[in-house]
Amino acid sequence: MTVRPAPPVRPAVRVTLAQVAVSDDHAANRETVLDAFVTAGLARADVLVLPEYASGFRPQGVGPEHAEPLDGPFVTLLRERAAATGVAVLAGTTLPGTSAGSDRAVNAVVAVDATGDLVGVYRKVHLYDAFGHRESERLEPGPADAPPLVLDVAGLRFGVLTCYDLRFPESARRVVDAGAQVLVVPAAWAAGDLKAMHWRALAVARAIENTAAVVAVGQAGKGVTGRSLVVGPDGVVGLELDEAPAIRTVDVDGALLASVRETNPSLANRRYAVVPRD
């Protein structure tokens, strides 16, 4: 088992959570992103986190009609605003399918650093084929053995999961093995019976078992849950929103992360590794 060592950390990294409503109007969604960058800049944030499907969404399902390439208008906007503001960004989007003539798209999260460089793409591994939904009818799963997406921001490592991935503790552990100290979960968490409770409980569990902070950013609006939250590595919920659109900024305490991992060395004490399944 190879665990990447964490770098020295500064006292805190400032994170802006954009719990925004997203529609199938891509141009309008880009205006929403512009507003979120303004708020993040005014708050002197180091990183902005947007939800899953931030480029375009419809509650009935997202597919190839919403796909944009990495050099398309959405990611281009992210890169331009990150370079202009010095705010890194993690954002959900939809990419074209990987094979020629594919009738499915790819649910992805892109990572753009504070200079505007596109430094990584995570393609969602666990598609939401549950609770009456069939994401796999419209989307291709990402490869389970792809390297985890980890973005270095101001002395902390932010590792990426997406929405339904939160229900799979192996996904979080694999990102932590790649050096993540903060788990970022962009989501469009479907509303329904017990769903808000599951969202909160799973975010807290992933924080405790990985001694990692969790920044879970949900979409607001019709058919989704909202309720973004930030959980400390000790399991304490430091920020929790309701269903309405909101943008909030928090400081993730690197010193607390180091202290919790020293007091509770469960990552060092474990005896099992995570291996992707075919």
PDB file of C-alpha atoms in Angstrom:
ATOM      1  CA  MET A   1       0.000   0.000   0.000  1.00  0.00           C
ATOM      2  CA  THR A   2       1.451   3.352  -1.030  1.00  0.00           C
ATOM      3  CA  VAL A   3       0.155   6.439   0.731  1.00  0.00           C
ATOM      4  CA  ARG A   4       1.318   9.794  -0.556  1.00  0.00           C
ATOM      5  CA  PRO A   5       2.606  11.959   2.311  1.00  0.00           C
ATOM      6  CA  ALA A   6       0.818  15.227   3.003  1.00  0.00           C
ATOM      7  CA  PRO A   7       2.680  18.500   2.583  1.00  0.00           C
ATOM      8  CA  PRO A   8       3.227  20.994   5.404  1.00  0.00           C
ATOM      9  CA  VAL A   9       0.015  22.960   5.865  1.00  0.00           C
ATOM     10  CA  ARG A  10      -0.774  26.571   6.542  1.00  0.00           C
ATOM     11  CA  PRO A  11      -3.319  27.439   9.256  1.00  0.00           C
ATOM     12  CA  ALA A  12      -6.364  27.564   6.938  1.00  0.00           C
ATOM     13  CA  VAL A  13      -7.509  27.374   3.336  1.00  0.00           C
ATOM     14  CA  ARG A  14     -10.569  29.452   2.410  1.00  0.00           C
ATOM     15  CA  VAL A  15     -13.279  27.631   0.452  1.00  0.00           C
ATOM     16  CA  THR A  16     -16.384  29.113  -1.169  1.00  0.00           C
ATOM     17  CA  LEU A  17     -19.310  26.717  -1.570  1.00  0.00           C
ATOM     18  CA  ALA A  18     -21.697  27.686  -4.382  1.00  0.00           C
ATOM     19  CA  GLN A  19     -25.008  25.933  -3.736  1.00  0.00           C
ATOM     20  CA  VAL A  20     -26.600  27.237  -6.913  1.00  0.00           C
ATOM     21  CA  ALA A  21     -29.638  26.300  -8.961  1.00  0.00           C
ATOM     22  CA  VAL A  22     -28.749  25.005 -12.433  1.00  0.00           C
ATOM     23  CA  SER A  23     -31.020  24.826 -15.479  1.00  0.00           C
ATOM     24  CA  ASP A  24     -30.721  23.483 -19.019  1.00  0.00           C
ATOM     25  CA  ASP A  25     -29.862  27.019 -20.194  1.00  0.00           C
ATOM     26  CA  HIS A  26     -26.076  26.847 -20.431  1.00  0.00           C
ATOM     27  CA  ALA A  27     -25.609  30.574 -21.020  1.00  0.00           C
ATOM     28  CA  ALA A  28     -27.621  31.405 -17.890  1.00  0.00           C
ATOM     29  CA  ASN A  29     -25.593  28.899 -15.895  1.00  0.00           C
ATOM     30  CA  ARG A  30     -22.386  30.608 -16.949  1.00  0.00           C
ATOM     31  CA  GLU A  31     -23.771  33.881 -15.587  1.00  0.00           C
ATOM     32  CA  THR A  32     -24.381  32.081 -12.300  1.00  0.00           C
ATOM     33  CA  VAL A  33     -20.767  30.923 -12.315  1.00  0.00           C
ATOM     34  CA  LEU A  34     -19.574  34.479 -12.918  1.00  0.00           C
ATOM     35  CA  ASP A  35     -21.553  35.647  -9.886  1.00  0.00           C
ATOM     36  CA  ALA A  36     -20.065  32.868  -7.766  1.00  0.00           C
ATOM     37  CA  PHE A  37     -16.544  33.904  -8.754  1.00  0.00           C
ATOM     38  CA  VAL A  38     -17.333  37.495  -7.748  1.00  0.00           C
ATOM     39  CA  THR A  39     -18.484  36.324  -4.332  1.00  0.00           C
ATOM     40  CA  ALA A  40     -15.451  34.061  -3.921  1.00  0.00           C
ATOM     41  CA  GLY A  41     -13.125  36.886  -4.881  1.00  0.00           C
ATOM     42  CA  LEU A  42     -14.705  39.312  -2.414  1.00  0.00           C
ATOM     43  CA  ALA A  43     -14.335  36.668   0.297  1.00  0.00           C
ATOM     44  CA  ARG A  44     -10.655  36.193  -0.596  1.00  0.00           C
ATOM     45  CA  ALA A  45     -11.283  32.505  -1.183  1.00  0.00           C
ATOM     46  CA  ASP A  46      -8.540  30.152  -2.301  1.00  0.00           C
ATOM     47  CA  VAL A  47     -10.923  27.771  -4.059  1.00  0.00           C
ATOM     48  CA  LEU A  48     -14.503  27.832  -5.348  1.00  0.00           C
ATOM     49  CA  VAL A  49     -16.553  24.620  -5.419  1.00  0.00           C
ATOM     50  CA  LEU A  50     -19.528  24.348  -7.770  1.00  0.00           C
ATOM     51  CA  PRO A  51     -21.989  21.440  -7.773  1.00  0.00           C
ATOM     52  CA  GLU A  52     -22.322  18.455 -10.061  1.00  0.00           C
ATOM     53  CA  TYR A  53     -23.724  19.293 -13.521  1.00  0.00           C
ATOM     54  CA  ALA A  54     -22.990  23.008 -12.988  1.00  0.00           C
ATOM     55  CA  SER A  55     -22.825  23.579 -16.766  1.00  0.00           C
ATOM     56  CA  GLY A  56     -26.334  22.277 -17.448  1.00  0.00           C
ATOM     57  CA  PHE A  57     -28.978  20.191 -15.678  1.00  0.00           C
ATOM     58  CA  ARG A  58     -32.512  18.899 -15.875  1.00  0.00           C
ATOM     59  CA  PRO A  59     -34.044  16.810 -13.056  1.00  0.00           C
ATOM     60  CA  GLN A  60     -35.330  14.211 -15.539  1.00  0.00           C
ATOM     61  CA  GLY A  61     -31.753  13.351 -16.507  1.00  0.00           C
ATOM     62  CA  VAL A  62     -28.636  14.735 -18.148  1.00  0.00           C
ATOM     63  CA  GLY A  63     -27.247  13.256 -21.350  1.00  0.00           C
ATOM     64  CA  PRO A  64     -25.326  14.012 -24.553  1.00  0.00           C
ATOM     65  CA  GLU A  65     -27.466  17.058 -25.305  1.00  0.00           C
ATOM     66  CA  HIS A  66     -25.773  18.789 -22.354  1.00  0.00           C
ATOM     67  CA  ALA A  67     -22.207  17.752 -23.211  1.00  0.00           C
ATOM     68  CA  GLU A  68     -19.492  20.311 -23.901  1.00  0.00           C
ATOM     69  CA  PRO A  69     -15.826  19.571 -24.680  1.00  0.00           C
ATOM     70  CA  LEU A  70     -13.042  20.645 -22.344  1.00  0.00           C
ATOM     71  CA  ASP A  71     -12.297  23.565 -24.671  1.00  0.00           C
ATOM     72  CA  GLY A  72     -15.976  24.560 -24.761  1.00  0.00           C
ATOM     73  CA  PRO A  73     -17.557  27.652 -23.207  1.00  0.00           C
ATOM     74  CA  PHE A  74     -18.048  26.332 -19.666  1.00  0.00           C
ATOM     75  CA  VAL A  75     -14.526  25.123 -18.900  1.00  0.00           C
ATOM     76  CA  THR A  76     -13.076  28.049 -20.843  1.00  0.00           C
ATOM     77  CA  LEU A  77     -14.991  30.409 -18.547  1.00  0.00           C
ATOM     78  CA  LEU A  78     -13.717  28.604 -15.459  1.00  0.00           C
ATOM     79  CA  ARG A  79     -10.146  28.925 -16.666  1.00  0.00           C
ATOM     80  CA  GLU A  80     -10.489  32.599 -17.568  1.00  0.00           C
ATOM     81  CA  ARG A  81     -12.057  33.566 -14.250  1.00  0.00           C
ATOM     82  CA  ALA A  82      -9.614  31.491 -12.195  1.00  0.00           C
ATOM     83  CA  ALA A  83      -6.695  33.216 -13.925  1.00  0.00           C
ATOM     84  CA  ALA A  84      -8.281  36.650 -13.476  1.00  0.00           C
ATOM     85  CA  THR A  85      -9.211  36.218  -9.800  1.00  0.00           C
ATOM     86  CA  GLY A  86      -6.551  33.837  -8.496  1.00  0.00           C
ATOM     87  CA  VAL A  87      -9.313  31.528  -7.222  1.00  0.00           C
ATOM     88  CA  ALA A  88      -8.962  27.833  -8.061  1.00  0.00           C
ATOM     89  CA  VAL A  89     -12.170  26.001  -8.930  1.00  0.00           C
ATOM     90  CA  LEU A  90     -13.662  22.516  -8.832  1.00  0.00           C
ATOM     91  CA  ALA A  91     -16.839  22.187 -10.869  1.00  0.00           C
ATOM     92  CA  GLY A  92     -19.148  19.527 -12.235  1.00  0.00           C
ATOM     93  CA  THR A  93     -19.784  19.440 -15.954  1.00  0.00           C
ATOM     94  CA  THR A  94     -20.837  17.050 -18.732  1.00  0.00           C
ATOM     95  CA  LEU A  95     -18.367  15.960 -21.409  1.00  0.00           C
ATOM     96  CA  PRO A  96     -18.932  14.166 -24.725  1.00  0.00           C
ATOM     97  CA  GLY A  97     -18.712  10.377 -24.707  1.00  0.00           C
ATOM     98  CA  THR A  98     -15.315   8.804 -25.149  1.00  0.00           C
ATOM     99  CA  SER A  99     -16.057   6.830 -28.318  1.00  0.00           C
ATOM    100  CA  ALA A 100     -16.929   8.178 -31.767  1.00  0.00           C
ATOM    101  CA  GLY A 101     -20.675   8.399 -32.286  1.00  0.00           C
ATOM    102  CA  SER A 102     -21.397   7.612 -28.630  1.00  0.00           C
ATOM    103  CA  ASP A 103     -25.005   8.145 -27.565  1.00  0.00           C
ATOM    104  CA  ARG A 104     -23.910   8.669 -23.958  1.00  0.00           C
ATOM    105  CA  ALA A 105     -22.034  11.491 -22.235  1.00  0.00           C
ATOM    106  CA  VAL A 106     -19.605  11.628 -19.301  1.00  0.00           C
ATOM    107  CA  ASN A 107     -20.361  13.110 -15.885  1.00  0.00           C
ATOM    108  CA  ALA A 108     -17.143  14.872 -14.873  1.00  0.00           C
ATOM    109  CA  VAL A 109     -15.558  17.244 -12.393  1.00  0.00           C
ATOM    110  CA  VAL A 110     -12.820  19.538 -13.654  1.00  0.00           C
ATOM    111  CA  ALA A 111     -10.047  21.023 -11.527  1.00  0.00           C
ATOM    112  CA  VAL A 112      -8.628  24.416 -12.491  1.00  0.00           C
ATOM    113  CA  ASP A 113      -5.826  25.935 -10.452  1.00  0.00           C
ATOM    114  CA  ALA A 114      -5.406  29.570  -9.451  1.00  0.00           C
ATOM    115  CA  THR A 115      -3.421  30.340 -12.614  1.00  0.00           C
ATOM    116  CA  GLY A 116      -6.207  29.077 -14.879  1.00  0.00           C
ATOM    117  CA  ASP A 117      -4.552  25.797 -15.826  1.00  0.00           C
ATOM    118  CA  LEU A 118      -6.810  22.770 -16.246  1.00  0.00           C
ATOM    119  CA  VAL A 119      -4.947  20.361 -13.979  1.00  0.00           C
ATOM    120  CA  GLY A 120      -7.263  17.377 -13.946  1.00  0.00           C
ATOM    121  CA  VAL A 121     -10.591  15.753 -14.789  1.00  0.00           C
ATOM    122  CA  TYR A 122     -12.469  13.180 -12.734  1.00  0.00           C
ATOM    123  CA  ARG A 123     -15.007  11.066 -14.605  1.00  0.00           C
ATOM    124  CA  LYS A 124     -17.694   9.765 -12.261  1.00  0.00           C
ATOM    125  CA  VAL A 125     -17.160   6.081 -11.539  1.00  0.00           C
ATOM    126  CA  HIS A 126     -20.400   5.162  -9.754  1.00  0.00           C
ATOM    127  CA  LEU A 127     -23.372   6.070 -11.916  1.00  0.00           C
ATOM    128  CA  TYR A 128     -26.679   6.682 -10.173  1.00  0.00           C
ATOM    129  CA  ASP A 129     -28.644   3.553 -11.000  1.00  0.00           C
ATOM    130  CA  ALA A 130     -30.679   3.604  -7.799  1.00  0.00           C
ATOM    131  CA  PHE A 131     -33.863   4.965  -6.237  1.00  0.00           C
ATOM    132  CA  GLY A 132     -35.636   4.745  -9.598  1.00  0.00           C
ATOM    133  CA  HIS A 133     -32.950   6.585 -11.584  1.00  0.00           C
ATOM    134  CA  ARG A 134     -30.842   5.109 -14.437  1.00  0.00           C
ATOM    135  CA  GLU A 135     -27.891   7.405 -15.061  1.00  0.00           C
ATOM    136  CA  SER A 136     -26.155   4.674 -17.049  1.00  0.00           C
ATOM    137  CA  GLU A 137     -28.766   4.967 -19.814  1.00  0.00           C
ATOM    138  CA  ARG A 138     -27.372   8.428 -20.652  1.00  0.00           C
ATOM    139  CA  LEU A 139     -23.829   8.391 -19.261  1.00  0.00           C
ATOM    140  CA  GLU A 140     -20.631   6.354 -19.485  1.00  0.00           C
ATOM    141  CA  PRO A 141     -18.925   5.416 -16.213  1.00  0.00           C
ATOM    142  CA  GLY A 142     -15.406   6.631 -15.634  1.00  0.00           C
ATOM    143  CA  PRO A 143     -12.662   3.997 -15.377  1.00  0.00           C
ATOM    144  CA  ALA A 144     -12.407   2.654 -11.837  1.00  0.00           C
ATOM    145  CA  ASP A 145      -8.623   2.415 -12.060  1.00  0.00           C
ATOM    146  CA  ALA A 146      -8.067   6.002 -13.228  1.00  0.00           C
ATOM    147  CA  PRO A 147      -5.702   7.994 -10.995  1.00  0.00           C
ATOM    148  CA  PRO A 148      -7.646   9.947  -8.346  1.00  0.00           C
ATOM    149  CA  LEU A 149      -8.079  13.672  -8.935  1.00  0.00           C
ATOM    150  CA  VAL A 150      -6.268  15.634  -6.232  1.00  0.00           C
ATOM    151  CA  LEU A 151      -5.799  19.404  -6.434  1.00  0.00           C
ATOM    152  CA  ASP A 152      -3.198  21.166  -4.294  1.00  0.00           C
ATOM    153  CA  VAL A 153      -4.577  24.454  -2.950  1.00  0.00           C
ATOM    154  CA  ALA A 154      -2.574  26.695  -0.636  1.00  0.00           C
ATOM    155  CA  GLY A 155      -0.963  23.845   1.275  1.00  0.00           C
ATOM    156  CA  LEU A 156      -3.859  21.377   1.383  1.00  0.00           C
ATOM    157  CA  ARG A 157      -4.795  18.561  -0.989  1.00  0.00           C
ATOM    158  CA  PHE A 158      -8.396  18.461  -2.189  1.00  0.00           C
ATOM    159  CA  GLY A 159      -9.559  15.087  -3.554  1.00  0.00           C
ATOM    160  CA  VAL A 160     -12.695  14.685  -5.669  1.00  0.00           C
ATOM    161  CA  LEU A 161     -15.733  12.404  -5.513  1.00  0.00           C
ATOM    162  CA  THR A 162     -19.072  13.006  -7.224  1.00  0.00           C
ATOM    163  CA  CYS A 163     -22.551  12.641  -5.723  1.00  0.00           C
ATOM    164  CA  TYR A 164     -23.408   8.890  -5.679  1.00  0.00           C
ATOM    165  CA  ASP A 165     -19.708   8.105  -5.065  1.00  0.00           C
ATOM    166  CA  LEU A 166     -20.347   9.302  -1.503  1.00  0.00           C
ATOM    167  CA  ARG A 167     -22.172   6.031  -0.814  1.00  0.00           C
ATOM    168  CA  PHE A 168     -19.004   4.021  -1.560  1.00  0.00           C
ATOM    169  CA  PRO A 169     -16.387   4.355   1.195  1.00  0.00           C
ATOM    170  CA  GLU A 170     -13.758   2.757  -1.062  1.00  0.00           C
ATOM    171  CA  SER A 171     -13.904   5.769  -3.387  1.00  0.00           C
ATOM    172  CA  ALA A 172     -13.120   8.167  -0.570  1.00  0.00           C
ATOM    173  CA  ARG A 173     -10.367   5.949   0.834  1.00  0.00           C
ATOM    174  CA  ARG A 174      -8.686   5.669  -2.560  1.00  0.00           C
ATOM    175  CA  VAL A 175      -8.581   9.459  -2.881  1.00  0.00           C
ATOM    176  CA  VAL A 176      -7.182   9.754   0.639  1.00  0.00           C
ATOM    177  CA  ASP A 177      -4.502   7.195  -0.267  1.00  0.00           C
ATOM    178  CA  ALA A 178      -3.512   9.593  -3.055  1.00  0.00           C
ATOM    179  CA  GLY A 179      -2.854  12.265  -0.442  1.00  0.00           C
ATOM    180  CA  ALA A 180      -6.206  14.020  -0.090  1.00  0.00           C
ATOM    181  CA  GLN A 181      -6.822  15.795   3.194  1.00  0.00           C
ATOM    182  CA  VAL A 182     -10.110  17.352   2.089  1.00  0.00           C
ATOM    183  CA  LEU A 183     -12.794  15.361   0.256  1.00  0.00           C
ATOM    184  CA  VAL A 184     -14.786  17.530  -2.151  1.00  0.00           C
ATOM    185  CA  VAL A 185     -18.158  16.159  -3.248  1.00  0.00           C
ATOM    186  CA  PRO A 186     -19.997  18.150  -5.952  1.00  0.00           C
ATOM    187  CA  ALA A 187     -23.509  16.730  -6.152  1.00  0.00           C
ATOM    188  CA  ALA A 188     -27.003  17.006  -7.551  1.00  0.00           C
ATOM    189  CA  TRP A 189     -28.326  14.788  -4.752  1.00  0.00           C
ATOM    190  CA  ALA A 190     -31.803  13.674  -5.736  1.00  0.00           C
ATOM    191  CA  ALA A 191     -34.574  14.619  -3.329  1.00  0.00           C
ATOM    192  CA  GLY A 192     -36.787  11.956  -1.774  1.00  0.00           C
ATOM    193  CA  ASP A 193     -37.608  10.044   1.387  1.00  0.00           C
ATOM    194  CA  LEU A 194     -34.623   9.915   3.761  1.00  0.00           C
ATOM    195  CA  LYS A 195     -32.310  11.305   1.072  1.00  0.00           C
ATOM    196  CA  ALA A 196     -31.278  14.443   2.988  1.00  0.00           C
ATOM    197  CA  MET A 197     -30.577  12.304   6.045  1.00  0.00           C
ATOM    198  CA  HIS A 198     -28.441   9.900   3.983  1.00  0.00           C
ATOM    199  CA  TRP A 199     -26.493  12.797   2.429  1.00  0.00           C
ATOM    200  CA  ARG A 200     -25.599  14.243   5.825  1.00  0.00           C
ATOM    201  CA  ALA A 201     -24.846  10.918   7.496  1.00  0.00           C
ATOM    202  CA  LEU A 202     -22.610   9.731   4.663  1.00  0.00           C
ATOM    203  CA  ALA A 203     -20.650  13.000   4.569  1.00  0.00           C
ATOM    204  CA  VAL A 204     -20.023  12.777   8.306  1.00  0.00           C
ATOM    205  CA  ALA A 205     -19.034   9.111   8.042  1.00  0.00           C
ATOM    206  CA  ARG A 206     -16.558   9.765   5.218  1.00  0.00           C
ATOM    207  CA  ALA A 207     -14.973  12.531   7.329  1.00  0.00           C
ATOM    208  CA  ILE A 208     -14.612  10.430  10.466  1.00  0.00           C
ATOM    209  CA  GLU A 209     -13.336   7.234   8.854  1.00  0.00           C
ATOM    210  CA  ASN A 210     -10.753   9.093   6.751  1.00  0.00           C
ATOM    211  CA  THR A 211      -9.843  11.777   9.316  1.00  0.00           C
ATOM    212  CA  ALA A 212     -10.426  14.204   6.458  1.00  0.00           C
ATOM    213  CA  ALA A 213     -12.507  17.323   6.053  1.00  0.00           C
ATOM    214  CA  VAL A 214     -15.500  16.955   3.718  1.00  0.00           C
ATOM    215  CA  VAL A 215     -16.806  19.772   1.554  1.00  0.00           C
ATOM    216  CA  ALA A 216     -20.089  18.521   0.086  1.00  0.00           C
ATOM    217  CA  VAL A 217     -21.723  20.986  -2.320  1.00  0.00           C
ATOM    218  CA  GLY A 218     -25.204  20.157  -3.536  1.00  0.00           C
ATOM    219  CA  GLN A 219     -27.298  21.774  -6.222  1.00  0.00           C
ATOM    220  CA  ALA A 220     -30.319  23.773  -5.162  1.00  0.00           C
ATOM    221  CA  GLY A 221     -33.600  23.676  -7.041  1.00  0.00           C
ATOM    222  CA  LYS A 222     -36.293  21.332  -8.264  1.00  0.00           C
ATOM    223  CA  GLY A 223     -35.688  17.634  -7.691  1.00  0.00           C
ATOM    224  CA  VAL A 224     -32.465  18.019  -5.710  1.00  0.00           C
ATOM    225  CA  THR A 225     -31.663  18.310  -2.038  1.00  0.00           C
ATOM    226  CA  GLY A 226     -29.272  21.251  -1.601  1.00  0.00           C
ATOM    227  CA  ARG A 227     -28.115  21.064   2.028  1.00  0.00           C
ATOM    228  CA  SER A 228     -24.416  21.608   1.348  1.00  0.00           C
ATOM    229  CA  LEU A 229     -22.212  21.036   4.360  1.00  0.00           C
ATOM    230  CA  VAL A 230     -18.648  21.167   5.601  1.00  0.00           C
ATOM    231  CA  VAL A 231     -17.529  18.495   8.046  1.00  0.00           C
ATOM    232  CA  GLY A 232     -14.309  18.547  10.038  1.00  0.00           C
ATOM    233  CA  PRO A 233     -11.995  15.525  10.282  1.00  0.00           C
ATOM    234  CA  ASP A 234     -13.410  14.933  13.756  1.00  0.00           C
ATOM    235  CA  GLY A 235     -16.947  14.609  12.346  1.00  0.00           C
ATOM    236  CA  VAL A 236     -18.159  17.997  13.568  1.00  0.00           C
ATOM    237  CA  VAL A 237     -20.406  19.789  11.069  1.00  0.00           C
ATOM    238  CA  GLY A 238     -19.159  23.352  10.809  1.00  0.00           C
ATOM    239  CA  LEU A 239     -21.504  24.606   8.083  1.00  0.00           C
ATOM    240  CA  GLU A 240     -24.859  23.314   6.881  1.00  0.00           C
ATOM    241  CA  LEU A 241     -27.200  24.997   4.423  1.00  0.00           C
ATOM    242  CA  ASP A 242     -30.888  24.399   3.727  1.00  0.00           C
ATOM    243  CA  GLU A 243     -32.494  23.759   0.322  1.00  0.00           C
ATOM    244  CA  ALA A 244     -32.337  27.337  -0.991  1.00  0.00           C
ATOM    245  CA  PRO A 245     -29.595  28.697  -3.250  1.00  0.00           C
ATOM    246  CA  ALA A 246     -26.746  30.168  -1.217  1.00  0.00           C
ATOM    247  CA  ILE A 247     -23.051  30.917  -1.448  1.00  0.00           C
ATOM    248  CA  ARG A 248     -20.982  30.646   1.717  1.00  0.00           C
ATOM    249  CA  THR A 249     -17.278  30.768   2.504  1.00  0.00           C
ATOM    250  CA  VAL A 250     -15.501  28.791   5.221  1.00  0.00           C
ATOM    251  CA  ASP A 251     -11.948  28.235   6.379  1.00  0.00           C
ATOM    252  CA  VAL A 252     -10.695  24.639   6.376  1.00  0.00           C
ATOM    253  CA  ASP A 253      -8.232  24.359   9.237  1.00  0.00           C
ATOM    254  CA  GLY A 254      -5.055  22.554   8.223  1.00  0.00           C
ATOM    255  CA  ALA A 255      -3.779  22.512  11.794  1.00  0.00           C
ATOM    256  CA  LEU A 256      -6.929  20.717  12.932  1.00  0.00           C
ATOM    257  CA  LEU A 257      -6.459  18.119  10.202  1.00  0.00           C
ATOM    258  CA  ALA A 258      -2.919  17.409  11.372  1.00  0.00           C
ATOM    259  CA  SER A 259      -3.984  17.274  15.017  1.00  0.00           C
ATOM    260  CA  VAL A 260      -6.873  14.877  14.418  1.00  0.00           C
ATOM    261  CA  ARG A 261      -4.702  12.518  12.395  1.00  0.00           C
ATOM    262  CA  GLU A 262      -2.084  12.519  15.145  1.00  0.00           C
ATOM    263  CA  THR A 263      -4.641  11.786  17.865  1.00  0.00           C
ATOM    264  CA  ASN A 264      -6.588   9.264  15.781  1.00  0.00           C
ATOM    265  CA  PRO A 265      -4.068   7.466  13.511  1.00  0.00           C
ATOM    266  CA  SER A 266      -6.680   5.146  12.013  1.00  0.00           C
ATOM    267  CA  LEU A 267      -5.270   5.545   8.504  1.00  0.00           C
ATOM    268  CA  ALA A 268      -1.892   4.302   9.701  1.00  0.00           C
ATOM    269  CA  ASN A 269      -3.457   1.486  11.748  1.00  0.00           C
ATOM    270  CA  ARG A 270      -5.597  -0.057   9.006  1.00  0.00           C
ATOM    271  CA  ARG A 271      -4.663  -3.394   7.449  1.00  0.00           C
ATOM    272  CA  TYR A 272      -6.601  -3.409   4.173  1.00  0.00           C
ATOM    273  CA  ALA A 273      -5.990  -1.646   0.867  1.00  0.00           C
ATOM    274  CA  VAL A 274      -8.545  -0.534  -1.725  1.00  0.00           C
ATOM    275  CA  VAL A 275      -8.216  -2.217  -5.126  1.00  0.00           C
ATOM    276  CA  PRO A 276     -10.466  -1.273  -8.080  1.00  0.00           C
ATOM    277  CA  ARG A 277     -12.743  -4.076  -9.274  1.00  0.00           C
ATOM    278  CA  ASP A 278     -13.100  -4.921 -12.970  1.00  0.00           C
TER     279      ASP A 278
END
